Short mmCIF file of N, CA and C in Angstrom, two decimals:
data_model
loop_
_atom_site.label_atom_id
_atom_site.label_comp_id
_atom_site.label_asym_id
_atom_site.label_seq_id
_atom_site.Cartn_x
_atom_site.Cartn_y
_atom_site.Cartn_z
N MET T 20 17.62 -60.41 157.82
CA MET T 20 18.54 -59.51 158.03
C MET T 20 20.15 -59.88 158.03
N LYS T 21 20.62 -59.33 157.21
CA LYS T 21 22.09 -58.84 158.20
C LYS T 21 22.32 -58.28 158.84
N LYS T 22 23.04 -58.90 159.97
CA LYS T 22 23.94 -58.17 161.30
C LYS T 22 25.44 -57.52 160.75
N THR T 23 25.20 -56.38 160.58
CA THR T 23 26.97 -55.72 161.02
C THR T 23 27.52 -55.68 161.94
N ASP T 24 29.48 -54.68 162.39
CA ASP T 24 30.14 -55.24 163.02
C ASP T 24 28.99 -53.80 164.07
N SER T 25 28.42 -53.17 163.74
CA SER T 25 27.89 -52.51 165.01
C SER T 25 26.54 -52.70 164.78
N ALA T 26 25.99 -54.12 165.07
CA ALA T 26 25.30 -54.18 165.80
C ALA T 26 23.87 -54.03 164.76
N VAL T 27 24.07 -53.04 163.94
CA VAL T 27 22.21 -52.55 163.31
C VAL T 27 22.11 -53.65 162.24
N ALA T 28 21.26 -53.84 161.92
CA ALA T 28 20.08 -54.90 161.23
C ALA T 28 20.23 -54.17 160.00
N VAL T 29 20.78 -54.56 158.40
CA VAL T 29 20.46 -53.84 157.50
C VAL T 29 19.45 -55.06 156.60
N GLU T 30 18.34 -54.18 156.09
CA GLU T 30 17.40 -54.83 155.61
C GLU T 30 18.48 -54.32 153.24
N PRO T 31 17.55 -56.19 153.04
CA PRO T 31 18.05 -55.77 151.91
C PRO T 31 17.67 -54.33 151.13
N VAL T 32 18.18 -53.81 150.11
CA VAL T 32 17.39 -52.39 149.03
C VAL T 32 17.11 -53.46 148.60
N ALA T 33 15.82 -52.89 148.04
CA ALA T 33 14.90 -53.81 147.38
C ALA T 33 14.18 -52.27 146.01
N THR T 34 14.71 -53.95 144.20
CA THR T 34 14.98 -52.31 143.30
C THR T 34 13.18 -51.49 142.82
N VAL T 35 13.25 -50.20 143.33
CA VAL T 35 11.86 -50.44 142.53
C VAL T 35 12.01 -49.82 141.18
N PRO T 36 10.92 -50.77 140.74
CA PRO T 36 10.87 -49.91 138.74
C PRO T 36 10.63 -48.97 138.56
N ARG T 37 11.59 -48.00 137.65
CA ARG T 37 10.99 -47.05 137.60
C ARG T 37 10.05 -47.12 136.50
N GLY T 38 8.62 -46.11 136.59
CA GLY T 38 7.99 -46.34 135.93
C GLY T 38 7.49 -44.44 135.25
N ARG T 39 6.76 -44.16 134.49
CA ARG T 39 6.78 -43.71 133.51
C ARG T 39 5.61 -42.38 134.91
N LYS T 40 6.20 -41.13 135.18
CA LYS T 40 5.73 -39.69 136.52
C LYS T 40 4.23 -39.57 136.14
N ASN T 41 3.02 -39.56 136.31
CA ASN T 41 2.46 -39.06 135.82
C ASN T 41 2.26 -37.44 135.50
N ASN T 42 2.29 -36.77 135.02
CA ASN T 42 2.49 -35.27 134.65
C ASN T 42 0.94 -35.11 133.68
N PRO T 43 -0.58 -35.52 133.96
CA PRO T 43 -1.15 -34.36 132.67
C PRO T 43 -0.44 -33.34 132.32
N GLU T 44 -0.57 -32.51 132.65
CA GLU T 44 -0.27 -31.40 132.30
C GLU T 44 1.03 -31.36 131.63
N LYS T 45 1.12 -31.47 131.92
CA LYS T 45 2.80 -31.76 130.81
C LYS T 45 2.78 -32.55 129.58
N THR T 46 2.09 -34.41 129.80
CA THR T 46 1.43 -34.89 128.58
C THR T 46 0.67 -33.68 127.59
N ARG T 47 0.03 -32.89 127.99
CA ARG T 47 -1.36 -32.22 127.60
C ARG T 47 0.42 -31.39 126.44
N GLU T 48 0.65 -30.29 126.88
CA GLU T 48 1.82 -29.20 126.56
C GLU T 48 2.62 -30.13 125.46
N ASP T 49 2.65 -31.28 125.99
CA ASP T 49 3.68 -32.11 124.87
C ASP T 49 2.90 -32.23 123.78
N ILE T 50 1.76 -32.96 123.79
CA ILE T 50 0.96 -33.22 122.59
C ILE T 50 -0.08 -31.95 121.60
N LEU T 51 0.60 -30.68 122.44
CA LEU T 51 -0.42 -30.07 121.40
C LEU T 51 1.21 -29.25 121.05
N LYS T 52 2.51 -29.14 121.48
CA LYS T 52 3.84 -28.66 120.60
C LYS T 52 3.86 -29.78 119.64
N ALA T 53 3.57 -30.81 119.59
CA ALA T 53 4.00 -31.71 118.34
C ALA T 53 3.00 -32.11 117.56
N ALA T 54 1.73 -31.19 117.60
CA ALA T 54 0.51 -31.17 116.95
C ALA T 54 0.96 -30.13 115.85
N VAL T 55 1.68 -28.94 117.19
CA VAL T 55 2.30 -27.35 116.24
C VAL T 55 2.72 -28.01 114.65
N ALA T 56 3.67 -28.86 115.10
CA ALA T 56 4.62 -29.61 114.00
C ALA T 56 4.21 -29.18 112.24
N HIS T 57 2.58 -30.16 112.24
CA HIS T 57 2.59 -31.21 111.11
C HIS T 57 1.31 -30.13 110.54
N GLY T 58 -0.04 -29.02 111.23
CA GLY T 58 -1.09 -28.87 111.11
C GLY T 58 -1.68 -30.15 111.05
N LEU T 59 -3.54 -29.35 111.21
CA LEU T 59 -4.54 -30.12 111.38
C LEU T 59 -3.65 -31.44 110.53
N THR T 60 -4.40 -31.03 108.72
CA THR T 60 -3.98 -31.87 107.75
C THR T 60 -2.93 -33.19 108.03
N GLY T 61 -1.46 -32.19 108.91
CA GLY T 61 -0.08 -33.34 108.41
C GLY T 61 -0.04 -34.12 109.84
N ALA T 62 -0.65 -33.37 110.81
CA ALA T 62 -0.13 -33.95 112.13
C ALA T 62 -1.46 -35.31 112.18
N ARG T 63 -0.47 -36.70 112.66
CA ARG T 63 -1.54 -37.93 112.11
C ARG T 63 -1.63 -37.90 113.47
N VAL T 64 -2.87 -39.07 114.18
CA VAL T 64 -2.97 -38.56 115.64
C VAL T 64 -1.82 -39.78 116.18
N ASP T 65 -1.70 -40.51 115.19
CA ASP T 65 -0.68 -42.04 115.46
C ASP T 65 1.39 -40.94 115.66
N ALA T 66 0.91 -40.24 115.34
CA ALA T 66 2.93 -39.96 114.53
C ALA T 66 2.63 -39.34 116.02
N ILE T 67 1.49 -37.97 115.89
CA ILE T 67 1.36 -37.26 117.70
C ILE T 67 1.94 -38.37 118.80
N ALA T 68 1.59 -39.38 119.27
CA ALA T 68 0.92 -40.47 119.76
C ALA T 68 2.64 -41.32 120.39
N GLU T 69 3.32 -41.46 119.09
CA GLU T 69 4.91 -41.71 118.99
C GLU T 69 5.83 -40.98 120.26
N ARG T 70 5.49 -39.86 119.36
CA ARG T 70 6.36 -38.48 120.14
C ARG T 70 6.69 -38.62 120.67
N THR T 71 5.06 -38.03 121.67
CA THR T 71 5.36 -37.55 123.13
C THR T 71 5.18 -39.02 123.79
N LYS T 72 5.11 -39.79 123.16
CA LYS T 72 5.55 -41.43 123.80
C LYS T 72 3.70 -41.73 124.60
N THR T 73 3.03 -41.15 124.26
CA THR T 73 1.06 -41.61 124.97
C THR T 73 0.57 -42.12 123.84
N SER T 74 0.23 -42.18 123.75
CA SER T 74 -1.07 -43.95 123.72
C SER T 74 -1.94 -42.73 122.56
N LYS T 75 -2.90 -42.97 121.70
CA LYS T 75 -4.26 -41.79 120.48
C LYS T 75 -5.66 -42.30 121.38
N ARG T 76 -5.42 -43.57 122.68
CA ARG T 76 -6.23 -43.17 123.85
C ARG T 76 -6.40 -42.18 124.80
N MET T 77 -4.82 -41.87 124.92
CA MET T 77 -4.77 -40.12 125.79
C MET T 77 -4.91 -38.89 124.90
N ILE T 78 -4.47 -39.16 123.57
CA ILE T 78 -4.71 -37.72 123.07
C ILE T 78 -6.56 -37.81 123.45
N TYR T 79 -6.93 -38.58 122.45
CA TYR T 79 -8.18 -38.55 122.22
C TYR T 79 -9.15 -38.10 123.87
N TYR T 80 -8.91 -38.86 124.97
CA TYR T 80 -9.26 -39.01 126.26
C TYR T 80 -9.13 -36.36 126.65
N TYR T 81 -7.44 -36.64 125.92
CA TYR T 81 -7.72 -35.08 126.23
C TYR T 81 -8.14 -33.73 125.77
N PHE T 82 -8.21 -34.34 124.39
CA PHE T 82 -8.71 -33.23 123.26
C PHE T 82 -9.96 -33.89 122.91
N GLY T 83 -10.19 -35.19 123.00
CA GLY T 83 -11.82 -35.43 122.25
C GLY T 83 -11.44 -36.07 121.24
N SER T 84 -10.63 -34.62 120.22
CA SER T 84 -11.02 -35.49 118.52
C SER T 84 -10.17 -34.91 117.92
N LYS T 85 -9.41 -34.92 116.86
CA LYS T 85 -8.01 -34.56 116.21
C LYS T 85 -8.26 -32.62 115.99
N GLU T 86 -9.63 -32.78 115.66
CA GLU T 86 -10.01 -31.45 115.29
C GLU T 86 -10.21 -30.66 116.90
N GLN T 87 -10.93 -31.45 117.43
CA GLN T 87 -10.37 -30.08 118.75
C GLN T 87 -9.30 -30.16 119.26
N LEU T 88 -7.87 -31.00 119.19
CA LEU T 88 -6.88 -30.60 119.37
C LEU T 88 -5.71 -29.26 118.51
N TYR T 89 -7.13 -29.43 117.66
CA TYR T 89 -6.02 -28.28 116.85
C TYR T 89 -6.43 -27.32 117.22
N VAL T 90 -8.28 -26.76 117.46
CA VAL T 90 -8.64 -26.05 117.72
C VAL T 90 -8.26 -25.30 118.75
N GLU T 91 -7.12 -26.02 119.89
CA GLU T 91 -6.55 -25.67 121.28
C GLU T 91 -5.14 -25.23 120.49
N VAL T 92 -5.14 -25.72 119.66
CA VAL T 92 -3.62 -25.20 119.22
C VAL T 92 -3.55 -23.81 118.82
N LEU T 93 -4.54 -23.79 117.93
CA LEU T 93 -4.38 -22.63 117.62
C LEU T 93 -5.16 -21.58 118.22
N GLU T 94 -5.86 -21.77 119.07
CA GLU T 94 -6.51 -21.35 120.62
C GLU T 94 -4.68 -21.28 121.12
N LYS T 95 -3.92 -20.69 121.72
CA LYS T 95 -2.89 -21.71 122.34
C LYS T 95 -1.75 -20.04 121.53
N LEU T 96 -1.52 -20.31 119.89
CA LEU T 96 -0.85 -20.05 118.99
C LEU T 96 -1.67 -18.15 119.04
N TYR T 97 -2.99 -17.91 118.88
CA TYR T 97 -3.92 -17.01 119.16
C TYR T 97 -3.29 -16.22 120.27
N GLY T 98 -3.24 -16.79 122.01
CA GLY T 98 -3.38 -16.53 123.03
C GLY T 98 -2.26 -15.20 123.02
N ALA T 99 -0.45 -16.88 122.58
CA ALA T 99 0.31 -15.99 123.05
C ALA T 99 1.13 -14.96 121.35
N ILE T 100 -0.05 -14.43 120.39
CA ILE T 100 0.72 -14.11 119.87
C ILE T 100 0.53 -11.97 120.58
N ARG T 101 -1.84 -13.09 121.14
CA ARG T 101 -1.91 -11.24 121.59
C ARG T 101 -1.41 -10.83 122.82
N ASN T 102 -0.82 -11.99 123.01
CA ASN T 102 -0.17 -11.57 125.04
C ASN T 102 1.24 -10.75 124.77
N THR T 103 1.60 -10.98 123.59
CA THR T 103 2.99 -9.77 122.48
C THR T 103 2.76 -9.20 122.48
N GLU T 104 1.34 -8.69 121.38
CA GLU T 104 0.96 -8.20 120.89
C GLU T 104 0.10 -5.90 121.93
N SER T 105 -0.17 -7.47 123.34
CA SER T 105 -0.11 -6.07 124.40
C SER T 105 1.02 -5.63 124.39
N GLU T 106 2.04 -5.68 125.01
CA GLU T 106 3.28 -5.20 125.17
C GLU T 106 3.84 -4.05 124.40
N LEU T 107 3.15 -3.60 123.37
CA LEU T 107 3.30 -2.75 121.99
C LEU T 107 3.00 -1.77 122.94
N ASN T 108 1.63 -1.65 123.53
CA ASN T 108 1.80 -0.11 124.16
C ASN T 108 0.74 0.56 123.04
N LEU T 109 -0.67 0.10 122.43
CA LEU T 109 -0.38 1.11 121.07
C LEU T 109 -1.42 2.45 121.74
N GLY T 110 -2.14 2.41 122.77
CA GLY T 110 -2.49 2.73 123.64
C GLY T 110 -1.73 4.79 123.57
N GLU T 111 -0.54 4.50 123.50
CA GLU T 111 0.78 5.33 123.92
C GLU T 111 0.53 6.37 123.07
N LEU T 112 -0.23 5.46 121.60
CA LEU T 112 0.55 6.11 120.11
C LEU T 112 -0.34 7.01 119.61
N GLU T 113 -0.18 7.02 118.73
CA GLU T 113 -0.78 8.73 118.01
C GLU T 113 -1.87 7.45 117.43
N PRO T 114 -3.87 6.94 116.44
CA PRO T 114 -4.03 6.20 115.40
C PRO T 114 -3.15 5.78 114.38
N VAL T 115 -2.79 6.85 113.71
CA VAL T 115 -1.32 5.80 112.18
C VAL T 115 -0.66 5.26 112.85
N GLU T 116 0.53 5.77 113.68
CA GLU T 116 0.97 5.02 114.39
C GLU T 116 1.11 3.53 114.83
N ALA T 117 -0.07 3.28 116.06
CA ALA T 117 -0.27 2.22 115.78
C ALA T 117 -0.46 1.10 115.32
N ILE T 118 -1.33 1.66 114.35
CA ILE T 118 -1.71 0.88 112.86
C ILE T 118 -0.70 0.33 112.23
N HIS T 119 0.65 1.09 111.99
CA HIS T 119 1.84 0.83 111.44
C HIS T 119 2.77 -0.54 112.54
N ARG T 120 2.47 -0.16 113.91
CA ARG T 120 2.79 -0.88 114.25
C ARG T 120 1.85 -2.45 114.95
N VAL T 121 0.97 -2.66 114.75
CA VAL T 121 0.67 -3.96 114.75
C VAL T 121 0.21 -4.45 113.30
N VAL T 122 -0.02 -3.27 112.44
CA VAL T 122 0.47 -4.70 110.61
C VAL T 122 2.00 -4.51 110.35
N GLU T 123 2.81 -4.43 110.98
CA GLU T 123 4.57 -4.73 111.39
C GLU T 123 4.54 -5.46 112.03
N PHE T 124 4.11 -6.26 113.30
CA PHE T 124 3.53 -6.87 114.07
C PHE T 124 3.18 -8.08 113.86
N THR T 125 2.25 -7.83 113.28
CA THR T 125 1.17 -9.46 112.54
C THR T 125 2.22 -9.96 111.75
N PHE T 126 2.72 -8.86 110.30
CA PHE T 126 4.20 -9.46 109.91
C PHE T 126 4.66 -9.93 110.19
N ASP T 127 5.57 -9.71 111.47
CA ASP T 127 7.01 -10.51 111.71
C ASP T 127 6.88 -11.37 112.18
N HIS T 128 5.19 -12.03 112.44
CA HIS T 128 4.31 -12.97 113.43
C HIS T 128 4.45 -14.12 112.14
N HIS T 129 4.17 -13.89 111.95
CA HIS T 129 3.77 -15.07 110.74
C HIS T 129 4.49 -16.09 110.34
#
């Protein structure tokens, strides 16, 4: 220890290596986003791992298989579309107008 003029002991500052912080939810979300970019046949697990700075092993840990990853991507996208669709307030419209709105909405989101 070093002594300063005020007689307070000063410890040398240890450098702490900065590692990757574990955030499983963010990792899962990053993997899903990377998988969306190319679809089932275009998305290679090794490319997704590289883009998300994780390993293929972690992708299989979170999703089990490439196909299950794709299923979760579809569920997430479908859920987002249906949530947005619920904001159309179709119950307040006449049936024909409601159908027109749903069709228009569906085409706008494809």
